[in-house]
CSV table of C-alpha atoms in Angstrom, one decimal:
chain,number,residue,atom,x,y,z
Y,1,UNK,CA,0.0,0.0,0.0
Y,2,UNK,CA,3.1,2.2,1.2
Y,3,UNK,CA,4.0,1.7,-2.6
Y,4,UNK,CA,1.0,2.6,-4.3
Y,5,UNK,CA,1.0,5.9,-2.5
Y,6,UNK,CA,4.4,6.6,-3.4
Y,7,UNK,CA,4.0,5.7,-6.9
Y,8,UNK,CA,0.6,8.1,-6.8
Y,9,UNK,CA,2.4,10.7,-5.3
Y,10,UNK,CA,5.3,10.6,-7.8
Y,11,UNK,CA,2.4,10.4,-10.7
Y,12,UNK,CA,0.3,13.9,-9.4
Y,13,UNK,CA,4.4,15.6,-8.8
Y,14,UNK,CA,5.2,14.8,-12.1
Y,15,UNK,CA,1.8,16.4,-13.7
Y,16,UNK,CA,2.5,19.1,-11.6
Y,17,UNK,CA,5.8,19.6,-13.3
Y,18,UNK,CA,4.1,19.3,-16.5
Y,19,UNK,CA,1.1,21.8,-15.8
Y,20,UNK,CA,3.9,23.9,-14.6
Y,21,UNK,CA,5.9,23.8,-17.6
Y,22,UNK,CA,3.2,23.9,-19.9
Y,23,UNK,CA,1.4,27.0,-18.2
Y,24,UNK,CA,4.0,29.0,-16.2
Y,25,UNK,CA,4.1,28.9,-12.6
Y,26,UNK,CA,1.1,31.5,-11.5
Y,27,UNK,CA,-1.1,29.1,-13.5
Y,28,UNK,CA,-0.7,26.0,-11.6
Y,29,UNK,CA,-3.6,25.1,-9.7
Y,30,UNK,CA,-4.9,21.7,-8.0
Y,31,UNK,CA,-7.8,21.4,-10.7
Y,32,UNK,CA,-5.6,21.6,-13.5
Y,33,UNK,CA,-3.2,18.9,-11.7
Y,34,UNK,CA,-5.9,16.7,-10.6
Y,35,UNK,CA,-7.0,17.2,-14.8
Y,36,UNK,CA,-2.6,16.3,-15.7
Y,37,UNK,CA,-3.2,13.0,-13.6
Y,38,UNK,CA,-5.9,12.1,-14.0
Y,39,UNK,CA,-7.2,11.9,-10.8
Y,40,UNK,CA,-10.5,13.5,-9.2
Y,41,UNK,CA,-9.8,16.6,-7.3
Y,42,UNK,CA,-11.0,14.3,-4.0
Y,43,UNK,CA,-8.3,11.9,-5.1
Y,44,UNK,CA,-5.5,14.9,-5.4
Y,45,UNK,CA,-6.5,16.2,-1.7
Y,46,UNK,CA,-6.4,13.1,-0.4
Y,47,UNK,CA,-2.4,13.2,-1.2
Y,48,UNK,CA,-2.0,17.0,-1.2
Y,49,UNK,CA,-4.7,19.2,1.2
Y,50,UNK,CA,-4.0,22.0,-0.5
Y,51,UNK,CA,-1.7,23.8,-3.1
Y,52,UNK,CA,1.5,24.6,-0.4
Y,53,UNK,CA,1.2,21.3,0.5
Y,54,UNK,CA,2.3,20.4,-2.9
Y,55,UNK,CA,4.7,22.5,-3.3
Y,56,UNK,CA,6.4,21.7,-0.8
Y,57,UNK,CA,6.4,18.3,-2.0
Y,58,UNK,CA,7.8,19.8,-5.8
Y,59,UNK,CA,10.6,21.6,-3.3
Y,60,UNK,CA,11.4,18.3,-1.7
Y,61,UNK,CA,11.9,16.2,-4.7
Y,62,UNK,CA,13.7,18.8,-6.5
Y,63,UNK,CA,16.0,19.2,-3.1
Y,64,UNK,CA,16.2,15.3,-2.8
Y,65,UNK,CA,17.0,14.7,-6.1
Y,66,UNK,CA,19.5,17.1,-6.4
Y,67,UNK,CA,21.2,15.9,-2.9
Y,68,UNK,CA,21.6,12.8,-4.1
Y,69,UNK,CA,23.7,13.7,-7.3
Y,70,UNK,CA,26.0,15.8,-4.9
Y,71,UNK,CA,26.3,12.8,-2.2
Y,72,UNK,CA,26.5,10.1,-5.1
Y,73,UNK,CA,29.8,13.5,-6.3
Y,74,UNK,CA,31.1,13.8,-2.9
Y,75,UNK,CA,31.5,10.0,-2.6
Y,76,UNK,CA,33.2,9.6,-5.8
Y,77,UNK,CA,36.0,12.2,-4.6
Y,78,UNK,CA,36.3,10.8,-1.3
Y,79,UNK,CA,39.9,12.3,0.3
Y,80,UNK,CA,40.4,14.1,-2.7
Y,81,UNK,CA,40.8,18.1,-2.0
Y,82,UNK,CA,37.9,20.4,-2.1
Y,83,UNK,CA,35.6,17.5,-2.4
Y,84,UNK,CA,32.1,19.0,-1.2
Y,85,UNK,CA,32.5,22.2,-3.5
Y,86,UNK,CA,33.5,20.4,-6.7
Y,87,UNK,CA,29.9,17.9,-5.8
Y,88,UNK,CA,28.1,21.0,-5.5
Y,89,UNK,CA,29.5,22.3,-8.8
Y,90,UNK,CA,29.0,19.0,-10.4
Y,91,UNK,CA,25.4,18.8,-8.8
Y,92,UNK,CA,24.4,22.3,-10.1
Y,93,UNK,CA,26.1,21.5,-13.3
Y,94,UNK,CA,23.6,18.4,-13.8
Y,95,UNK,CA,20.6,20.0,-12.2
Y,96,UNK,CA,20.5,22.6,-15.0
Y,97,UNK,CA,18.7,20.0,-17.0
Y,98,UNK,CA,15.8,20.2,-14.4
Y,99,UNK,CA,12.5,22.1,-16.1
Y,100,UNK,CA,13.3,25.7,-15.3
Y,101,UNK,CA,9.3,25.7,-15.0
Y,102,UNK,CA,9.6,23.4,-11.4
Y,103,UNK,CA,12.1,26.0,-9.9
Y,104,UNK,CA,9.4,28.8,-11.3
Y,105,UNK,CA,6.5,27.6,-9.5
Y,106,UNK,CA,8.8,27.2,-6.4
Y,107,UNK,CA,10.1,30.8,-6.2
Y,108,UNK,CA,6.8,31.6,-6.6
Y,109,UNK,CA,5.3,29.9,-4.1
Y,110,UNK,CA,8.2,31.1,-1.7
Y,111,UNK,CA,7.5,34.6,-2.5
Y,112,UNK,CA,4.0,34.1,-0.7
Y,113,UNK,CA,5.2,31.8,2.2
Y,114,UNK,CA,9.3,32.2,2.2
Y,115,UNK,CA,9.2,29.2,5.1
Y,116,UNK,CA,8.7,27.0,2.2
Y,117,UNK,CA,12.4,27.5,1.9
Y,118,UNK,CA,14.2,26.6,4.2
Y,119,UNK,CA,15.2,22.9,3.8
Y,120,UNK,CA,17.0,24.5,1.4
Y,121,UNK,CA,18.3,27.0,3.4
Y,122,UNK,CA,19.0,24.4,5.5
Y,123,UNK,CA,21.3,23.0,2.9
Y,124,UNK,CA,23.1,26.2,1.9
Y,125,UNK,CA,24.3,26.9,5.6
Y,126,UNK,CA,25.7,23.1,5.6
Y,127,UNK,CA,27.7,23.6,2.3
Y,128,UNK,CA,28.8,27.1,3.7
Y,129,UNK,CA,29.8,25.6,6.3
Y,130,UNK,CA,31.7,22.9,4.5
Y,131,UNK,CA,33.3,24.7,1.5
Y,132,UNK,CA,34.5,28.0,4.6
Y,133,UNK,CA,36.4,24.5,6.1
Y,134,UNK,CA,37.5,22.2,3.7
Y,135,UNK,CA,38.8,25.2,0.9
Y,136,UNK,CA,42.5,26.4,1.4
Y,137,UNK,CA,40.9,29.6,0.0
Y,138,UNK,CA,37.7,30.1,1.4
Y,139,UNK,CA,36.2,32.9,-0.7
Y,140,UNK,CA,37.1,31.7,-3.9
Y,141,UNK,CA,35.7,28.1,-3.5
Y,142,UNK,CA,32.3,30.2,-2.3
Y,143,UNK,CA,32.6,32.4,-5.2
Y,144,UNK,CA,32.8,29.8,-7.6
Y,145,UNK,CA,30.2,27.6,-5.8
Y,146,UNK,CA,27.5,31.2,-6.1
Y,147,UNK,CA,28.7,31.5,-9.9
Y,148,UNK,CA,27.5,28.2,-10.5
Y,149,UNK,CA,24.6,28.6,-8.8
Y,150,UNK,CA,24.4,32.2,-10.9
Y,151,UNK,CA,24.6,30.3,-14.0
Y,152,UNK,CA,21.6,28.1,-13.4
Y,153,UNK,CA,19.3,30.9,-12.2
Y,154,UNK,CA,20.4,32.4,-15.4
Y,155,UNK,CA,18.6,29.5,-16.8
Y,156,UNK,CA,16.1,29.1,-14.3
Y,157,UNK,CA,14.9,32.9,-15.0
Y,158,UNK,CA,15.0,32.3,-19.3
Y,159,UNK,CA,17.4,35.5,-19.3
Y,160,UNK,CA,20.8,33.9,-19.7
Y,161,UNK,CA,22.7,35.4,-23.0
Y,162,UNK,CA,24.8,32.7,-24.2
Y,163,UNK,CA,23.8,29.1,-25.4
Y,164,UNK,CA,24.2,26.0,-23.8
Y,165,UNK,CA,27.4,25.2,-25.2
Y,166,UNK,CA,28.6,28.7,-23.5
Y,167,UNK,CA,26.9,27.2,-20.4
Y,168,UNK,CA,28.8,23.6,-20.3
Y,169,UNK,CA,32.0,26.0,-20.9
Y,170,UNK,CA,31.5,28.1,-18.2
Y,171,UNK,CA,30.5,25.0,-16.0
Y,172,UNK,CA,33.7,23.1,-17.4
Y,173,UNK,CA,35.5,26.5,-16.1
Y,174,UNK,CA,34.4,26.8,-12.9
Y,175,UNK,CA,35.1,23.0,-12.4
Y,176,UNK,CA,38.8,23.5,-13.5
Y,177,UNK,CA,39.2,26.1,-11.3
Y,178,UNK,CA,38.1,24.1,-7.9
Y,179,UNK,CA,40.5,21.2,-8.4
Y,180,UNK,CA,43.1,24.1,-9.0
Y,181,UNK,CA,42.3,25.6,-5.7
Y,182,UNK,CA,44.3,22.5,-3.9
């Protein structure tokens, strides 16, 4: 049973995604998802109470998912120098291929309830925390680790100037630049 709720709660997060990206961010609404997935509305509530509830859920996947590449990075580079910023890079790197219309409907939801935001807050303190120690140069292993995270809001936002293969290089770059750090 535990299964079939998770499978139906992956299902009605992926429509969401979809309506999301389809639609834009202010359009998403628990009708239109219910609609996606076909499920009633009754049978969306029953999952999700209400749209924040969702939401959150979209956050948490999004935040899991993305966790998971950096741990799976981190691993890989085990005892090797500046391990936890060159996962983050890598992880930001790969997450750019997320639908920038997922990270839409989150920022807007945090502009109505910002708490919605901090398990990834949450996160951000703990790689602060981790690049200020591990880095012989602190501020440049946090400078590359926001210009990475500039790049994909660049994407996330639809307003970045160059095309993806600028975006790979720049990516490539900043990559090059943490194992130099050492």
């Amino acid at each position: 049973m535990a299964q079939l709720k998770s499978s139906s709660r992956d299902n009605i997060l992926d429509a969401a995604q979809r309506v999301a990206s389809r639609e834009g961010a202010g359009k998403l609404t628990l009708d239109k998802v219910a609609c996606e997935c076909g499920l009633s509305k009754g049978g969306l509530l029953y999952n999700y109470p209400n749209k924040e509830a969702l939401l959150k859920s979209m956050l948490d996947r999004l935040l899991d998912q993305f966790l998971s590449i950096a741990e799976t990075e981190e691993r890989a580079m085990a005892g090797e120098p500046n391990a936890h910023l060159r996962a983050m890079l890598r992880a930001v790197a790969g997450h750019q291929m997320v639908d920038p219309g997922t990270y839409m409907c989150i920022l807007t939801a945090s502009a109505e309830n910002p708490e919605l935001l901090e398990p990834m807050r949450a996160v951000f303190r703990d790689s602060y925390q981790r690049i200020s120690s591990e880095c012989t140069d602190p501020d440049l292993g946090l400078l590359l680790w926001s210009a990475a995270d500039g790049i994909l809001f660049h994407h996330i936002l639809g307003i970045a100037p160059y095309p993806q293969a600028e975006k790979s290089k720049l990516f490539q770059k900043l990559l090059k630049l943490s194992e130099e750090m050492s």
